[in-house]
Tab-separated table of C-alpha atoms in Angstrom:
chain	number	residue	atom	x	y	z
Z	1	MET	CA	0.000	0.000	0.000
Z	2	SER	CA	1.277	3.424	-0.865
Z	3	TRP	CA	0.472	6.483	1.177
Z	4	PHE	CA	0.738	8.586	-1.955
Z	5	PRO	CA	-0.856	6.625	-4.798
Z	6	TYR	CA	-0.112	9.282	-7.424
Z	7	VAL	CA	3.613	9.253	-6.670
Z	8	ARG	CA	3.918	5.663	-7.806
Z	9	GLN	CA	2.636	6.486	-11.269
Z	10	ASP	CA	4.998	7.379	-14.037
Z	11	LEU	CA	5.758	11.072	-13.743
Z	12	THR	CA	5.303	11.606	-17.481
Z	13	GLN	CA	1.736	10.307	-17.393
Z	14	GLN	CA	-1.214	12.182	-16.062
Z	15	PRO	CA	-3.279	10.390	-13.410
Z	16	SER	CA	-6.189	8.575	-14.986
Z	17	THR	CA	-8.481	9.345	-12.079
Z	18	VAL	CA	-9.190	12.646	-10.457
Z	19	PRO	CA	-8.969	12.678	-6.657
Z	20	PRO	CA	-12.219	13.358	-4.810
Z	21	PRO	CA	-13.120	16.948	-4.080
Z	22	PHE	CA	-12.760	18.448	-0.628
Z	23	GLU	CA	-14.493	16.285	1.945
Z	24	ALA	CA	-14.985	16.874	5.651
Z	25	THR	CA	-14.980	13.579	7.520
Z	26	GLY	CA	-15.174	14.060	11.275
Z	27	HIS	CA	-12.090	15.950	12.405
Z	28	ASN	CA	-10.115	14.965	9.311
Z	29	ARG	CA	-10.178	16.908	6.107
Z	30	ILE	CA	-9.140	15.564	2.773
Z	31	TYR	CA	-7.997	18.132	0.248
Z	32	SER	CA	-7.922	17.500	-3.484
Z	33	SER	CA	-5.392	20.308	-3.776
Z	34	PRO	CA	-3.116	22.029	-1.294
Z	35	PRO	CA	-5.080	24.089	1.239
Z	36	SER	CA	-5.264	27.813	0.686
Z	37	SER	CA	-5.049	30.562	3.277
Z	38	ALA	CA	-8.848	30.747	3.252
Z	39	ASP	CA	-8.958	27.250	4.797
Z	40	PHE	CA	-7.307	28.469	8.025
Z	41	PRO	CA	-8.647	30.891	10.634
Z	42	ASN	CA	-7.143	34.350	10.847
Z	43	ALA	CA	-4.984	35.324	13.798
Z	44	PRO	CA	-6.460	37.839	16.214
Z	45	PRO	CA	-5.828	41.428	15.073
Z	46	ASP	CA	-3.666	42.234	18.114
Z	47	PHE	CA	-1.519	39.073	17.803
Z	48	LYS	CA	2.183	39.721	17.342
Z	49	PRO	CA	4.527	36.709	17.254
Z	50	PRO	CA	7.815	37.116	19.122
Z	51	SER	CA	10.766	38.090	16.987
Z	52	LEU	CA	13.906	36.002	16.824
Z	53	VAL	CA	15.737	38.712	18.746
Z	54	ASP	CA	13.127	38.451	21.518
Z	55	LEU	CA	13.770	34.710	21.768
Z	56	ALA	CA	17.533	34.929	21.323
Z	57	CYS	CA	19.548	33.220	24.010
Z	58	THR	CA	22.612	35.176	23.015
Z	59	PRO	CA	23.636	38.801	23.303
Z	60	LEU	CA	21.767	39.555	20.038
Z	61	GLY	CA	19.234	41.690	21.832
Z	62	SER	CA	21.653	43.224	24.322
Z	63	GLY	CA	23.651	45.264	21.845
Z	64	SER	CA	26.949	44.221	23.437
Z	65	GLY	CA	28.479	43.228	20.114
Z	66	ARG	CA	30.066	40.210	21.792
Z	67	VAL	CA	29.957	36.951	19.842
Z	68	SER	CA	28.342	34.132	21.781
Z	69	PRO	CA	29.982	30.697	21.980
Z	70	VAL	CA	26.600	29.026	21.404
Z	71	SER	CA	26.319	26.684	18.414
Z	72	PHE	CA	23.399	27.018	16.011
Z	73	VAL	CA	21.729	23.797	17.165
Z	74	THR	CA	22.136	24.725	20.815
Z	75	LEU	CA	20.770	28.181	20.087
Z	76	GLN	CA	17.626	26.631	18.615
Z	77	GLU	CA	17.270	24.321	21.614
Z	78	GLN	CA	17.705	27.234	24.020
Z	79	ARG	CA	15.130	29.309	22.150
Z	80	CYS	CA	12.711	26.405	22.413
Z	81	VAL	CA	13.269	26.019	26.173
Z	82	LEU	CA	12.936	29.773	26.622
Z	83	SER	CA	9.606	29.816	24.787
Z	84	TRP	CA	8.379	26.993	27.028
Z	85	PHE	CA	9.636	28.820	30.119
Z	86	LEU	CA	7.764	31.978	29.164
Z	87	SER	CA	4.515	30.004	28.872
Z	88	TRP	CA	4.888	28.017	32.118
Z	89	GLY	CA	2.965	28.841	35.262
Z	90	ALA	CA	4.408	29.307	38.742
Z	91	ILE	CA	4.283	25.609	39.691
Z	92	GLN	CA	6.005	24.536	36.475
Z	93	ARG	CA	8.668	27.218	36.893
Z	94	GLN	CA	9.273	26.013	40.461
Z	95	GLN	CA	9.800	22.449	39.210
Z	96	PHE	CA	12.094	23.749	36.480
Z	97	LEU	CA	14.042	25.763	39.084
Z	98	GLU	CA	14.559	22.665	41.224
Z	99	ASP	CA	15.684	20.717	38.157
Z	100	LEU	CA	18.041	23.515	37.099
Z	101	ILE	CA	19.617	23.696	40.572
Z	102	ASN	CA	20.031	19.920	40.581
Z	103	LYS	CA	21.793	20.117	37.224
Z	104	ALA	CA	24.040	22.975	38.391
Z	105	VAL	CA	25.203	21.146	41.528
Z	106	PRO	CA	24.484	17.447	40.944
Z	107	GLY	CA	24.494	15.215	43.982
Z	108	LYS	CA	24.030	18.039	46.475
Z	109	VAL	CA	20.325	18.680	46.196
Z	110	CYS	CA	18.356	15.452	45.961
Z	111	SER	CA	18.596	12.625	48.413
Z	112	LEU	CA	18.543	9.000	47.364
Z	113	LEU	CA	14.947	8.682	48.550
Z	114	GLU	CA	13.880	11.604	46.328
Z	115	GLN	CA	15.633	9.976	43.365
Z	116	LEU	CA	13.813	6.693	43.966
Z	117	THR	CA	10.425	8.426	43.891
Z	118	THR	CA	11.205	9.746	40.409
Z	119	MET	CA	11.812	6.193	39.169
Z	120	GLN	CA	8.290	4.978	39.894
Z	121	VAL	CA	6.240	3.466	37.095
Z	122	LYS	CA	3.255	5.578	36.149
Z	123	ASP	CA	0.118	4.211	34.543
Z	124	ARG	CA	-0.555	7.388	32.618
Z	125	LEU	CA	1.101	9.089	29.713
Z	126	PRO	CA	3.372	12.042	30.483
Z	127	ASN	CA	1.874	15.497	30.080
Z	128	ILE	CA	3.393	18.125	27.807
Z	129	PHE	CA	5.365	19.728	30.637
Z	130	GLU	CA	6.959	16.390	31.550
Z	131	CYS	CA	7.913	15.836	27.909
Z	132	GLN	CA	9.397	19.326	27.774
Z	133	LEU	CA	11.491	18.576	30.875
Z	134	ARG	CA	12.738	15.353	29.301
Z	135	LEU	CA	13.810	17.190	26.169
Z	136	TRP	CA	15.355	19.943	28.302
Z	137	THR	CA	17.413	17.320	30.176
Z	138	GLN	CA	18.622	15.687	26.960
Z	139	TRP	CA	19.608	19.019	25.462
Z	140	PHE	CA	21.211	20.377	28.632
Z	141	GLU	CA	23.455	17.324	28.944
Z	142	SER	CA	24.831	17.949	25.442
Z	143	TRP	CA	25.626	21.648	26.031
Z	144	THR	CA	29.090	22.864	26.899
Z	145	GLU	CA	29.674	24.891	30.055
Z	146	GLU	CA	29.766	28.100	27.986
Z	147	GLU	CA	26.444	27.223	26.369
Z	148	ARG	CA	24.910	26.483	29.759
Z	149	ASN	CA	26.133	29.828	31.069
Z	150	ALA	CA	24.743	31.569	27.972
Z	151	PHE	CA	21.359	29.983	28.701
Z	152	ILE	CA	21.412	31.224	32.302
Z	153	ASN	CA	22.314	34.701	31.009
Z	154	CYS	CA	19.367	34.536	28.610
Z	155	LEU	CA	17.044	33.489	31.422
Z	156	GLU	CA	18.380	36.346	33.523
Z	157	GLU	CA	17.517	38.833	30.764
Z	158	ARG	CA	13.938	37.496	30.641
Z	159	ASP	CA	13.299	36.809	34.335
Z	160	PRO	CA	15.938	38.195	36.732
Z	161	ILE	CA	13.896	37.183	39.795
Z	162	PHE	CA	13.858	33.536	38.675
Z	163	VAL	CA	17.619	33.545	38.153
Z	164	ALA	CA	18.116	35.227	41.551
Z	165	HIS	CA	16.215	32.295	43.094
Z	166	PHE	CA	18.451	29.961	41.107
Z	167	TYR	CA	21.647	31.590	42.416
Z	168	ARG	CA	20.238	31.569	45.944
Z	169	GLY	CA	19.386	27.872	45.603
Z	170	VAL	CA	22.864	27.035	44.305
Z	171	ALA	CA	24.458	29.051	47.131
Z	172	GLY	CA	22.283	27.178	49.628
Z	173	THR	CA	23.956	23.897	48.611
Z	174	ALA	CA	27.402	25.105	49.729
Z	175	GLY	CA	28.848	22.834	52.358
Z	176	ARG	CA	26.564	19.904	51.525
Z	177	ASP	CA	28.080	16.617	50.462
């Protein structure tokens, strides 16, 4: 079975059958031709998407002229995490803060008992926030120290109070083993 029956045909021949016209079947729509802009709802008149400079996790928006050591891939990952962060509520940001502190000073924050509770088997699918945290962890582990510092600097530009809590949390681990 081919997902695209017309692709299998010889490209020099015209299809012998015409695909069905536009049909609405439940939540699925089948288009006989590519959808046009009229098929999609308009954005609200006051909607303004963030610019790349607004989401930049580098000194792009700061005007410092300094070149950041962040790679292109890491920059895209950091922009993604920043966009998630800006949409999270207070409880999600608190969980992210705890995770960030744990990553900054591994082994000093969580006890063994707390680690065991995170390993429990759940009978439900993860929610979007949990999936975002998993991706965040994968990306963070691949970043260099300079890239991690650039991300913290970006967070500080967007939410200095959050980063102050982060620094306070890291300082609070001093002397722990």
